[in-house]
Coordinates of C-alpha atoms in Angstrom, one line a residue:
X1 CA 101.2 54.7 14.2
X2 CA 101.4 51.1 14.4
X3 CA 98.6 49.1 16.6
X4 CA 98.8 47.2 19.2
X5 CA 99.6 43.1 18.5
X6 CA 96.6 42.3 19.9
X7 CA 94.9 44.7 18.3
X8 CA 96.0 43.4 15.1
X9 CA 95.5 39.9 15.8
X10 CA 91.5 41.3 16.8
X11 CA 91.4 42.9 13.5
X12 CA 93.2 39.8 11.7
X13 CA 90.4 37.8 13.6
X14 CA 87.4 39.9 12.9
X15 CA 88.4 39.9 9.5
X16 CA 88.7 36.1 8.8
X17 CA 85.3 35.7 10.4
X18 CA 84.2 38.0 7.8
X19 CA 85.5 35.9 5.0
X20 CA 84.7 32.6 6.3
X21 CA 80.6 33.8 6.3
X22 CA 80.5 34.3 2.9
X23 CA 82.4 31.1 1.9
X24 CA 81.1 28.5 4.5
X25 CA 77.8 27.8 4.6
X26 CA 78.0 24.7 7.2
X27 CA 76.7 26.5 10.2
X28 CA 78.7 24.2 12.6
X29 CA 82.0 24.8 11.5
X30 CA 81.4 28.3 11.3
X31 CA 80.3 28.6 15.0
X32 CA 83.8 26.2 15.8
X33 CA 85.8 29.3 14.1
X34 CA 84.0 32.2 15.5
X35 CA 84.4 30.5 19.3
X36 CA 87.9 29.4 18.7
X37 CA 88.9 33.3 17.9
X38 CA 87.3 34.1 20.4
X39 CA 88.7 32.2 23.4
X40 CA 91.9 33.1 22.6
X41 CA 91.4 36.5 21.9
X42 CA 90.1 36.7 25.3
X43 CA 92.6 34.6 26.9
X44 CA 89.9 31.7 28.0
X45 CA 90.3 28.4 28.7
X46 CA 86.8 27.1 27.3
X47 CA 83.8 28.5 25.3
X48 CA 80.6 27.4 24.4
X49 CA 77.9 28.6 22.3
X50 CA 74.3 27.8 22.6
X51 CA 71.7 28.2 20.3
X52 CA 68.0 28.8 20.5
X53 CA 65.2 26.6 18.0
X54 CA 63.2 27.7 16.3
X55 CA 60.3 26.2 17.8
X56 CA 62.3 26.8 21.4
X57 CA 64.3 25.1 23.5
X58 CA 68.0 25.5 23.8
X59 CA 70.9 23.0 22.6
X60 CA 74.3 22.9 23.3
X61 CA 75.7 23.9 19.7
X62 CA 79.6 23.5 19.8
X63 CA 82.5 23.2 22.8
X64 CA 85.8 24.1 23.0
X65 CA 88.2 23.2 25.9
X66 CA 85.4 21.4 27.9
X67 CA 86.1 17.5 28.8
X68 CA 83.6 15.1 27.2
X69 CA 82.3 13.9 30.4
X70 CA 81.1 17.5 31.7
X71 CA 79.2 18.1 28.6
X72 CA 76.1 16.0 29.7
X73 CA 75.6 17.8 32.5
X74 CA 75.9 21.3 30.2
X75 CA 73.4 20.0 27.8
X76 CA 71.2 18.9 30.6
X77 CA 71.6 22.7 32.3
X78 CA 70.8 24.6 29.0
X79 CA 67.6 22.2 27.7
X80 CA 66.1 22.9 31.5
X81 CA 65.8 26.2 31.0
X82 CA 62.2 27.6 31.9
X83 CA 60.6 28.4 28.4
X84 CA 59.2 32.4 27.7
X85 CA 57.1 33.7 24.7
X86 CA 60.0 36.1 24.2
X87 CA 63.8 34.2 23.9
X88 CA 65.6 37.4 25.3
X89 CA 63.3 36.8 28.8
X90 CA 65.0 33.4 29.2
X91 CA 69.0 34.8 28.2
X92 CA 69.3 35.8 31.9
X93 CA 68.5 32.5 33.8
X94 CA 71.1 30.8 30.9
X95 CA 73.6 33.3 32.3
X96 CA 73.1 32.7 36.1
X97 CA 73.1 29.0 35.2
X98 CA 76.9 29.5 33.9
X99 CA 78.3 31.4 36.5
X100 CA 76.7 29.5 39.0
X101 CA 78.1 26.4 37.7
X102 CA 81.6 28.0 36.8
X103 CA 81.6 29.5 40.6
X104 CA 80.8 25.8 42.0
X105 CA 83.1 24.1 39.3
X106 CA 85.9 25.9 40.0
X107 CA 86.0 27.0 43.9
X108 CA 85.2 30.6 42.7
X109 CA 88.4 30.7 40.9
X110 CA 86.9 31.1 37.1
X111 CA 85.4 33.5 35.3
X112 CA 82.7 33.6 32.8
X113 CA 81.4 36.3 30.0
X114 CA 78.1 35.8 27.9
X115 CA 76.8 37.4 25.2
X116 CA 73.5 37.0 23.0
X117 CA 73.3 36.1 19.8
X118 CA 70.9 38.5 18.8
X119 CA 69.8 40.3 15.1
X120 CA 66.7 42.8 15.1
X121 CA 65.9 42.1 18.8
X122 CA 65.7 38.3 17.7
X123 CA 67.8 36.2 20.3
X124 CA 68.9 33.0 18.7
X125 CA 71.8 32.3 20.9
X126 CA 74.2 33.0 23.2
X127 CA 78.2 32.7 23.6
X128 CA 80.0 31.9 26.6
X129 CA 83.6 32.2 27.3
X130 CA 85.7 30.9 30.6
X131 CA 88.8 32.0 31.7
X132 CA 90.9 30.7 34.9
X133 CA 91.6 33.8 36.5
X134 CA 89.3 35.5 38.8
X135 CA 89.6 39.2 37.0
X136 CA 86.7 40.6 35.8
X137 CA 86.6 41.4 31.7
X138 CA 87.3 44.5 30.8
X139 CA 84.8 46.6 29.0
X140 CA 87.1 46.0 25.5
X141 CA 87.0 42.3 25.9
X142 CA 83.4 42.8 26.7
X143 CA 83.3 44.8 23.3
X144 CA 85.5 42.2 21.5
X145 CA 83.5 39.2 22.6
X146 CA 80.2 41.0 21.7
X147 CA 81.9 41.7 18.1
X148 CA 82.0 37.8 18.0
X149 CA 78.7 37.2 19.4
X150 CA 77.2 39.4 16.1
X151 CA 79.3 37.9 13.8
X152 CA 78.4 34.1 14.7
X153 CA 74.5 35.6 15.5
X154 CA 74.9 36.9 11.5
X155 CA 75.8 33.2 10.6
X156 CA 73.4 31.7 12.4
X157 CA 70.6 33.6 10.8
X158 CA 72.5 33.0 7.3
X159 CA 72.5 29.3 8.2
X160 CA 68.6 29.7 9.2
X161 CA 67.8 31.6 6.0
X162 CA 69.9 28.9 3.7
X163 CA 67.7 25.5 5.8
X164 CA 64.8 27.5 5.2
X165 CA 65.3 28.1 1.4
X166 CA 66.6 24.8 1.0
X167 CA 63.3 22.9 2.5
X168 CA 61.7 25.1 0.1
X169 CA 63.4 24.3 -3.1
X170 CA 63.1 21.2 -1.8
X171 CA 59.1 21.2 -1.3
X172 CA 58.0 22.5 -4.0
X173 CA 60.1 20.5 -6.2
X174 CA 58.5 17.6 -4.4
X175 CA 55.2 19.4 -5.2
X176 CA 56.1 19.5 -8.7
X177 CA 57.0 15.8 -9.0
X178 CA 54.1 14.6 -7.2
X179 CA 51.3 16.3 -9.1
X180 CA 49.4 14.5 -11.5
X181 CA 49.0 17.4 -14.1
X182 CA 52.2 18.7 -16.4
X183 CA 54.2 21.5 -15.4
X184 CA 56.1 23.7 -17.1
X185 CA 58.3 26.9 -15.8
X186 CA 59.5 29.3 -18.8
X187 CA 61.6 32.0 -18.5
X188 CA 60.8 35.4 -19.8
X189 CA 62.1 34.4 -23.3
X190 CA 59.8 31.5 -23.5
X191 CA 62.7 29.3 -22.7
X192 CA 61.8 26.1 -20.6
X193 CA 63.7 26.2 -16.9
X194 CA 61.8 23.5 -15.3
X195 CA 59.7 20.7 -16.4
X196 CA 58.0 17.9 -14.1
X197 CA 58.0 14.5 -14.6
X198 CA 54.4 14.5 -15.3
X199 CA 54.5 16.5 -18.8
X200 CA 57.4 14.3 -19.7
X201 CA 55.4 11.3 -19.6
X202 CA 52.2 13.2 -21.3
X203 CA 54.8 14.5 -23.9
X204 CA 56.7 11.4 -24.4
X205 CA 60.5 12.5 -23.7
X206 CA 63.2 12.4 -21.0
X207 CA 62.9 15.6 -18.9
X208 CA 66.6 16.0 -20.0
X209 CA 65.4 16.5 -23.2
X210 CA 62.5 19.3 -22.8
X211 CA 64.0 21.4 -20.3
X212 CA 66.5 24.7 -22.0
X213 CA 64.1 24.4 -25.3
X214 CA 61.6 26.9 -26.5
X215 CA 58.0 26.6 -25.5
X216 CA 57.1 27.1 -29.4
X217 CA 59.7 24.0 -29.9
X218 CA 57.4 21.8 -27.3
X219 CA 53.9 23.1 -27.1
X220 CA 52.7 22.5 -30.9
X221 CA 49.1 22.3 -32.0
X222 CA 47.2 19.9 -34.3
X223 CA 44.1 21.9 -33.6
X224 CA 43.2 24.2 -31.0
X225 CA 39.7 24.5 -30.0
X226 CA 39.8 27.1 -27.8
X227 CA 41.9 30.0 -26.8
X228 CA 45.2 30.7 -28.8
X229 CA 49.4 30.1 -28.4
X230 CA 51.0 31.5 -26.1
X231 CA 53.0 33.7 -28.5
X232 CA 49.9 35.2 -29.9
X233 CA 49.0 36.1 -26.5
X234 CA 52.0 37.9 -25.6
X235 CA 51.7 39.4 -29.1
X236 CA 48.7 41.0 -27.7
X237 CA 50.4 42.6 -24.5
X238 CA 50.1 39.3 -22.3
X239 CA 50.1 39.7 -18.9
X240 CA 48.2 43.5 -18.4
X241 CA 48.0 42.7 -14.7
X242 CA 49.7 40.3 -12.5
X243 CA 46.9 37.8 -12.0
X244 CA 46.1 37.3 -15.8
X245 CA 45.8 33.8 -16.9
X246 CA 44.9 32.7 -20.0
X247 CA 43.5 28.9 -21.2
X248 CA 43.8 26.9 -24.3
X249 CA 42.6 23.7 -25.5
X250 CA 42.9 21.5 -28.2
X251 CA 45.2 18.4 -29.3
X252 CA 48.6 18.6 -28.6
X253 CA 51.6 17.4 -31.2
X254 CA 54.2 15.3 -28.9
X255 CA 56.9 13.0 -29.3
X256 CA 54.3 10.3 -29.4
X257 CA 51.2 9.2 -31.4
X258 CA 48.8 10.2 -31.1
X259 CA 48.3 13.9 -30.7
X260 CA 47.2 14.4 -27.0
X261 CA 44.0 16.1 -25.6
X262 CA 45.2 19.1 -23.4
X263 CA 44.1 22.1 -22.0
X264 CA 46.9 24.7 -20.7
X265 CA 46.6 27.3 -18.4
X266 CA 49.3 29.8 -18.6
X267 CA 49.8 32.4 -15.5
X268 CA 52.4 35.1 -15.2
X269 CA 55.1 35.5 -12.4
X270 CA 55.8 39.1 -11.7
X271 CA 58.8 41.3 -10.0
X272 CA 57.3 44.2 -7.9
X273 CA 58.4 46.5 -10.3
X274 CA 56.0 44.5 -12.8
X275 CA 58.6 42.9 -15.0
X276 CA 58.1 39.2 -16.1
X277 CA 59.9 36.9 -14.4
X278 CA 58.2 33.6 -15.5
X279 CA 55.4 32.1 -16.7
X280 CA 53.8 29.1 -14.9
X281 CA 52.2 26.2 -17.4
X282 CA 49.9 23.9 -15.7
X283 CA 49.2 21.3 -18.7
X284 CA 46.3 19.1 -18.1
X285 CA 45.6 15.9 -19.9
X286 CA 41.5 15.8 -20.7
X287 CA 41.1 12.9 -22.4
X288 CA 38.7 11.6 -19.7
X289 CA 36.6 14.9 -20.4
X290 CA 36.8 14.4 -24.2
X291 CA 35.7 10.8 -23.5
X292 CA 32.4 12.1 -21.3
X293 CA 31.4 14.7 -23.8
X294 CA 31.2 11.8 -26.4
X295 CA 30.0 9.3 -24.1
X296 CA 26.7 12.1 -23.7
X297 CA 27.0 12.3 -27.3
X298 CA 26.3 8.7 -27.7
X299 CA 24.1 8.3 -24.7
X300 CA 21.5 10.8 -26.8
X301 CA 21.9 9.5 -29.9
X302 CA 21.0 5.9 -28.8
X303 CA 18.9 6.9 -26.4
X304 CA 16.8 8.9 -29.1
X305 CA 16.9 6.0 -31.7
X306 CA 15.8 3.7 -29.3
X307 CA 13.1 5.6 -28.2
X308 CA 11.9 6.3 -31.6
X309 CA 12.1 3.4 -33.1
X310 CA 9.4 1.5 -30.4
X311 CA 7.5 5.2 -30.0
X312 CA 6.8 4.9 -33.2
X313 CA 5.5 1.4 -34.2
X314 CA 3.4 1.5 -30.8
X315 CA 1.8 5.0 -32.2
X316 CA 1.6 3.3 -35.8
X317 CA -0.1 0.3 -34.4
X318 CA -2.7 2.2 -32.9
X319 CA -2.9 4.7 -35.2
X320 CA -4.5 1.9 -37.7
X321 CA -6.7 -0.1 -34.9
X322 CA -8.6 3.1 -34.2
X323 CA -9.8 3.5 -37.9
X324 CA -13.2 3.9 -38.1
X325 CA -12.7 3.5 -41.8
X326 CA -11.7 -0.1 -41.4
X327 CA -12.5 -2.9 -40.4
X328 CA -9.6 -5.2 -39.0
X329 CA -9.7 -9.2 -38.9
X330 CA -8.9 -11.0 -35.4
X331 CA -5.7 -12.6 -36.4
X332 CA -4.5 -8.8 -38.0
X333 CA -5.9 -7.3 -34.2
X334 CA -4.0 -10.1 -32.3
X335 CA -1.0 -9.7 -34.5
X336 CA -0.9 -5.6 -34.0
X337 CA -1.5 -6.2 -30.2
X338 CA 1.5 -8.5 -30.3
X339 CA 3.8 -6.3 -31.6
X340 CA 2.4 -3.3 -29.6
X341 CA 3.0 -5.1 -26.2
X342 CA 6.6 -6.5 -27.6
X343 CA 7.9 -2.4 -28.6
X344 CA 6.0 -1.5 -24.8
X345 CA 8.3 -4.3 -23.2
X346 CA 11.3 -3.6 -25.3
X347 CA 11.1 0.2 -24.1
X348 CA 10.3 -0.8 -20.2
X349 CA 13.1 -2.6 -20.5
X350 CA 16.0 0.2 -22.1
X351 CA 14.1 2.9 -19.0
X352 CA 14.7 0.2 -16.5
X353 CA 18.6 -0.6 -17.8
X354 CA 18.9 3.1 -18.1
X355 CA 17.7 3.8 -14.3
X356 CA 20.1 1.0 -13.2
X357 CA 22.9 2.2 -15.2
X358 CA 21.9 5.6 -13.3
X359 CA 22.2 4.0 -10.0
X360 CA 24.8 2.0 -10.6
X361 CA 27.2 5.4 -11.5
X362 CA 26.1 6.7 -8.2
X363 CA 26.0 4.3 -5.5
X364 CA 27.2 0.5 -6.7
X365 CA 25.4 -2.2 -6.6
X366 CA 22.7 -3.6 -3.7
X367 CA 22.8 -7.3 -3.0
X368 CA 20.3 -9.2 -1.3
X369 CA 22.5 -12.6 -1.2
X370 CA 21.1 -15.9 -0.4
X371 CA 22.1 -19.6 -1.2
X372 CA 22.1 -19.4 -5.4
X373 CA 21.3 -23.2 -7.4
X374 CA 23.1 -22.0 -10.3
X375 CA 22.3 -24.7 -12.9
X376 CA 18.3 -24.7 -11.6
X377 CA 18.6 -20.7 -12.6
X378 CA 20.3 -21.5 -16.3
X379 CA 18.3 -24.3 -16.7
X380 CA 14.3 -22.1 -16.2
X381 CA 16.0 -19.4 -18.3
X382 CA 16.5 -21.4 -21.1
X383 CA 13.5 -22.1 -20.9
X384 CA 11.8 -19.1 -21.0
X385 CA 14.7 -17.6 -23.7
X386 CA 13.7 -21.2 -25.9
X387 CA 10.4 -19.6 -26.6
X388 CA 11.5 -16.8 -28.1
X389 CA 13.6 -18.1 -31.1
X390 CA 12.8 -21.1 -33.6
X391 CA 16.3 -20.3 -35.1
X392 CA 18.4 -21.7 -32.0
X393 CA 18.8 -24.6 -29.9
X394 CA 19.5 -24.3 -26.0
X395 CA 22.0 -26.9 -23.8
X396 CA 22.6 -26.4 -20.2
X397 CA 25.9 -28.4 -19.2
X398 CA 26.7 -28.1 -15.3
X399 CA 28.4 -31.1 -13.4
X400 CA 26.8 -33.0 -10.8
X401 CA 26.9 -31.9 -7.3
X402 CA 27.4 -28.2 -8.4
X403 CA 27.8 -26.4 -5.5
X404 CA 25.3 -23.3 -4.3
X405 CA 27.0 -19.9 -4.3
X406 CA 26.2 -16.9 -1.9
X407 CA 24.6 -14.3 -4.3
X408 CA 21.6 -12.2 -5.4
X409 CA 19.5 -14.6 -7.3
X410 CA 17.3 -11.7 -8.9
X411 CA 21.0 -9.8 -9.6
X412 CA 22.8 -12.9 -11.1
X413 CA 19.2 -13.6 -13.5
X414 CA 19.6 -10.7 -15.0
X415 CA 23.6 -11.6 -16.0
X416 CA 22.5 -14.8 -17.3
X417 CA 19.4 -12.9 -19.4
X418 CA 21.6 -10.2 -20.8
X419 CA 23.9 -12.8 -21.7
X420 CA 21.2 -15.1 -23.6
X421 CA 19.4 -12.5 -25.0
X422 CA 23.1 -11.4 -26.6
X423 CA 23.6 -14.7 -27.8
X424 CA 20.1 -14.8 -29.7
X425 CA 20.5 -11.8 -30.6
X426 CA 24.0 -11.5 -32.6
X427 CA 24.1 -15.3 -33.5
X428 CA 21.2 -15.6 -36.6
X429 CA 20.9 -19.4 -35.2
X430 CA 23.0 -22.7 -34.0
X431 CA 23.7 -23.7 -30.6
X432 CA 23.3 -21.4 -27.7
X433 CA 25.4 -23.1 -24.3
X434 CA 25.2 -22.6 -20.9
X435 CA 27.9 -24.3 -18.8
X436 CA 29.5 -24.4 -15.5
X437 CA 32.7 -25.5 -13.9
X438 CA 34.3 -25.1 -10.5
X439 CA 37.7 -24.3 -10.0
X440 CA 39.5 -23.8 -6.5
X441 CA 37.6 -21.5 -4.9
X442 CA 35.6 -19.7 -7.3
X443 CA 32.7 -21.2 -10.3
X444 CA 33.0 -20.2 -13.6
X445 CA 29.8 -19.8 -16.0
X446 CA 30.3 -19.4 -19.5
X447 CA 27.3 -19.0 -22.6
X448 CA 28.3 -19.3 -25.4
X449 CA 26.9 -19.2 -29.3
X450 CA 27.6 -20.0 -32.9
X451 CA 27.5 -16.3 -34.0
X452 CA 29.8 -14.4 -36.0
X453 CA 31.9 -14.0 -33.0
X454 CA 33.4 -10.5 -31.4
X455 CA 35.8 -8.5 -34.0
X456 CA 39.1 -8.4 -31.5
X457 CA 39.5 -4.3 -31.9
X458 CA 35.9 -4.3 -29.8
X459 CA 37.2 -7.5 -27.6
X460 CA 38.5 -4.5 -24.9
X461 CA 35.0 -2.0 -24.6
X462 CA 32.0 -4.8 -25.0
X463 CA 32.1 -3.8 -21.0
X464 CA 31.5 0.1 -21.7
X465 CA 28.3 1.9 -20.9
X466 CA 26.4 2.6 -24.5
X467 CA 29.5 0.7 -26.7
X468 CA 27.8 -1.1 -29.5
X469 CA 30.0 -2.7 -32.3
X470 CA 30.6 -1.2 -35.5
X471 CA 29.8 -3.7 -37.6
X472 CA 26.2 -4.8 -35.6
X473 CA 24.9 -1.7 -34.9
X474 CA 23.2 -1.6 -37.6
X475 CA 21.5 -4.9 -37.6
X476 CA 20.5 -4.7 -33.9
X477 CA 18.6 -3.4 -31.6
X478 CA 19.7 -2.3 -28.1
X479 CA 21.4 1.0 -26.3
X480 CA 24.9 -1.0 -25.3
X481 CA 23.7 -1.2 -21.6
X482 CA 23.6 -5.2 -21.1
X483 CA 27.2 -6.6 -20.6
X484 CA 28.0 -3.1 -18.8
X485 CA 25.2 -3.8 -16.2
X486 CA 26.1 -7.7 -15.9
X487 CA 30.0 -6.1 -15.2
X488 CA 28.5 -4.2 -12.8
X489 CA 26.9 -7.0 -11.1
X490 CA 29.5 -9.9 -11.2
X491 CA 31.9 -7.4 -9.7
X492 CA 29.8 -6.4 -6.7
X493 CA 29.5 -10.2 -5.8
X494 CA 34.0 -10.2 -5.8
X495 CA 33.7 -12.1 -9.4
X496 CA 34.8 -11.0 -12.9
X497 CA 33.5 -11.7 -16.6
X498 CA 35.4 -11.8 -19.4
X499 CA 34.7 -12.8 -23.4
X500 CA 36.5 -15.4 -24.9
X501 CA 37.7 -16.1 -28.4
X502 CA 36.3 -19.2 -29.3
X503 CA 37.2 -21.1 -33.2
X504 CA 33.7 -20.3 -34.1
X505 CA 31.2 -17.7 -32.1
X506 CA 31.1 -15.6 -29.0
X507 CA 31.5 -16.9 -25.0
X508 CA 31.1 -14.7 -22.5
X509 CA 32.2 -16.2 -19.0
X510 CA 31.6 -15.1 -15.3
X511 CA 33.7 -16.3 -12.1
X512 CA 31.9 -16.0 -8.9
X513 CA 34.1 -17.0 -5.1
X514 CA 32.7 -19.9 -3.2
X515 CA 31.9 -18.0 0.4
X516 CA 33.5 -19.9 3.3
X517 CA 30.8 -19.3 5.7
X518 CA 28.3 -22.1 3.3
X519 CA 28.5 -25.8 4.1
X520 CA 31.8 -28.4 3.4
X521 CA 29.9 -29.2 0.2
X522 CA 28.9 -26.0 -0.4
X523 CA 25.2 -26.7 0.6

């Protein structure tokens, strides 16, 4: 029997709706379709269809047949709409809002149907459709519009669903970009299906060019130090439970010298049927950790030679005074006493560098600053540093009028002392130099010596805590702690130091800002 033409053209309708959900993901467009079928199925004049957000409210969402100028005022109407904890509480007032305004619009001679847009209880919208005619819709119409309202409440939700997934994706591959460590995302087979820009840069390639390779083709050891591969793992049954992560750590082989310092930690992503989906790789770089583990390495090792070493004459010295055996000269006494009192002062001093170093890792530097005569300060250490040495001659060059600095006059002493006591120290004699020289807003103060000079692979890490060069460690005496503190304490004051490469010797300069609060002369 053949149907109806209307019923058809329902069917034809229904139908294209159908189709155009699963190829049209633009949620507008869709809504344009589903409300354009439906005012002329229904033999309307206009439609609309609102929708509800997700955080509340309601928004006019498309139009048909309505003038430009009226749809204001219909915005205006569906925004006002008293809010409710439950959307399907508030569907009623939108509804007496439309027929009210269709009844005063039109001198009662329009009509107007609404539906929700509503999936599992969960109103999201409505649809409205006017017609000029004042009969009432008939309970098919009624059934035909609400076929509409589910089909465009289906793509609403669809739209919903897609936004929501899409912020998603779009977060966490944010996430991924942002963080600092390396990630990688392998499929089941080991294959690599994401990496982040952060393990490109650790590894040395384009992402282009890790991503769809094996993990065994990437992740290659030079030495592992702890844990084991990831395909010896799953050799063993990896994952036995969905939260099992496993660690390695050791030096990792990249498109780069040299090998890297990493430590990866591999955890399973499962179905809920317990299948591996993928495996997560957070790669973190730990050279920094590597670095402290030989730092305390070093620290000891100094640390105990340089206790020994003074322990050890001071225990010798006294050792032989208190023979009863013996009996000791004046001049050998005064001699021993001498050298007892040097190896006291020489330890007083590494505790006291070491305590400062302490503090200085956890709280900075305290300044007491008053007005600083720079060149008085160089000139009464020299002095005192010209007693100690037969082997060198001091100079002190400032130029006249030198202007006072703002500073911590015990702080910037024990810059200058570190710094002469470098110079005698590494130079076996010649000229030691201190000098001074403003420029624009800042003073610079150099020393400088006739030494051997700094080898330029040590030129970057004289500054480090405990580094001692190669080639003087032997021949000195001290735990590495001097030029780090005076670092420390020129930087607190806004200044910087820096070693230079002279033709012959070592200079060590140090800038330090003219405060604008002193006098025009800087007085």
């Amino acid at each position: 029997m053949m149907l109806p033409d209307y019923r058809v053209r329902q069917r034809d309708a229904l139908l294209a709706i159908a189709r155009i959900l699963t190829q049209e993901l633009n949620l507008e467009r869709v809504l344009e379709q589903i409300l354009g079928f439906a005012v002329e199925l229904l033999a309307g004049q206009a439609g609309l269809v609102v929708l509800r957000g997700e955080e509340g409210g309601w928004t006019l969402a498309t139009v048909q047949g309505i003038p430009e100028a009226f749809r204001s005022s219909l915005e205006r109407l569906v925004r006002d709409v008293p809010p409710h904890e439950d959307a399907r509480y508030e569907l009623p007032e939108l509804q007496r809002r439309m027929e009210t305004l269709t009844h005063v619009a039109s001198l009662g001679l329009l009509r107007v149907v609404g539906l929700p847009l509503q999936v599992q209880e969960q109103a999201m919208g409505a649809i409205f459709v006017f017609r000029s005619f004042p009969a009432l819709f008939t309970p098919n119409e009624q059934a035909l519009l609400q076929s509409f309202a589910d089909q465009a409440a289906v793509a609403v939700r669809n739209a919903r669903l897609y936004t929501q997934l899409w912020r998603e994706k779009r977060r966490t591959e944010a996430l991924l970009d942002a963080v600092a460590d390396g990630i990688l995302i392998l499929r089941a087979d080991h294959r690599i299906e994401r990496c982040n820009p952060a393990f490109a840069r650790m590894y040395g390639l384009p992402v282009a060019q890790i991503v769809r390779r094996r993990h065994e083709e990437i992740i290659r050891w030079k030495r592992i130090e702890q844990g084991m591969t990831l395909e010896e793992a799953v050799a063993g049954g990896w994952p036995l439970t969905p939260q099992a992560t496993f660690y390695t750590q050791g030096d990792l082989l990249r498109a780069v010298e040299p090998p890297l310092p990493v430590g990866i930690t591999y955890a399973p992503l499962l179905n809920p049927e317990g299948s591996l989906l993928n495996i997560i790789a957070s790669v973190r770089d730990i050279t920094h950790f590597r670095e402290a583990d030989e730092l305390k390495a070093t620290f000891v090792s100094i640390v105990s030679h340089e206790l020994k070493t003074p322990i050890a004459l001071i225990k010798g010295y006294v050792g032989t005074l208190r023979r009863e055996d013996a009996t000791w000269d004046p001049e050998f006494v005064q001699e021993s006493l001498s050298i007892i009192e040097e190896e006291a002062d020489r330890l007083a001093e590494l505790v006291e560098n070491l305590l400062e170093a302490s503090r200085l890792q956890a709280g900075g530097v305290a300044l007491e600053k008053n007005e600083v005569d720079l060149p008085a300060l160089a000139r009464r250490l020299v002095e005192r540093f010209a007693t100690q040495s037969d082997r060198h001659t001091f100079e002190v060059h400032f130029p006249e009028g030198f202007p006072l600095v703002w500073a911590d006059e015990r702080r910037l002493e024990q810059v200058l002392s570190n710094l002469l006591s470098n110079a005698i120290k590494y130079a076996p004699g010649g000229k030691v130099v201190v000098s001074g020289q403003v420029r624009g807003e800042q003073v610079v103060v150099c020393v400088s010596d006739e030494g051997p000079g700094i080898a330029p692979a040590d030129l970057p890490h004289i500054f480090d805590r405990f580094y001692r060069a190669s080639e003087v460690t032997n021949r000195t005496k001290g735990a590495g702690l001097g030029l780090y503190l005076a670092r420390a304490v020129v930087e607190a004051h806004g200044g910087r130091i820096w070693a230079d490469t002279p033709e012959k010797g070592a200079r060590i300069c140090f800038s330090l800002p003219l405060e604008t609060h002193l006098g025009a002369d800087g007085r």
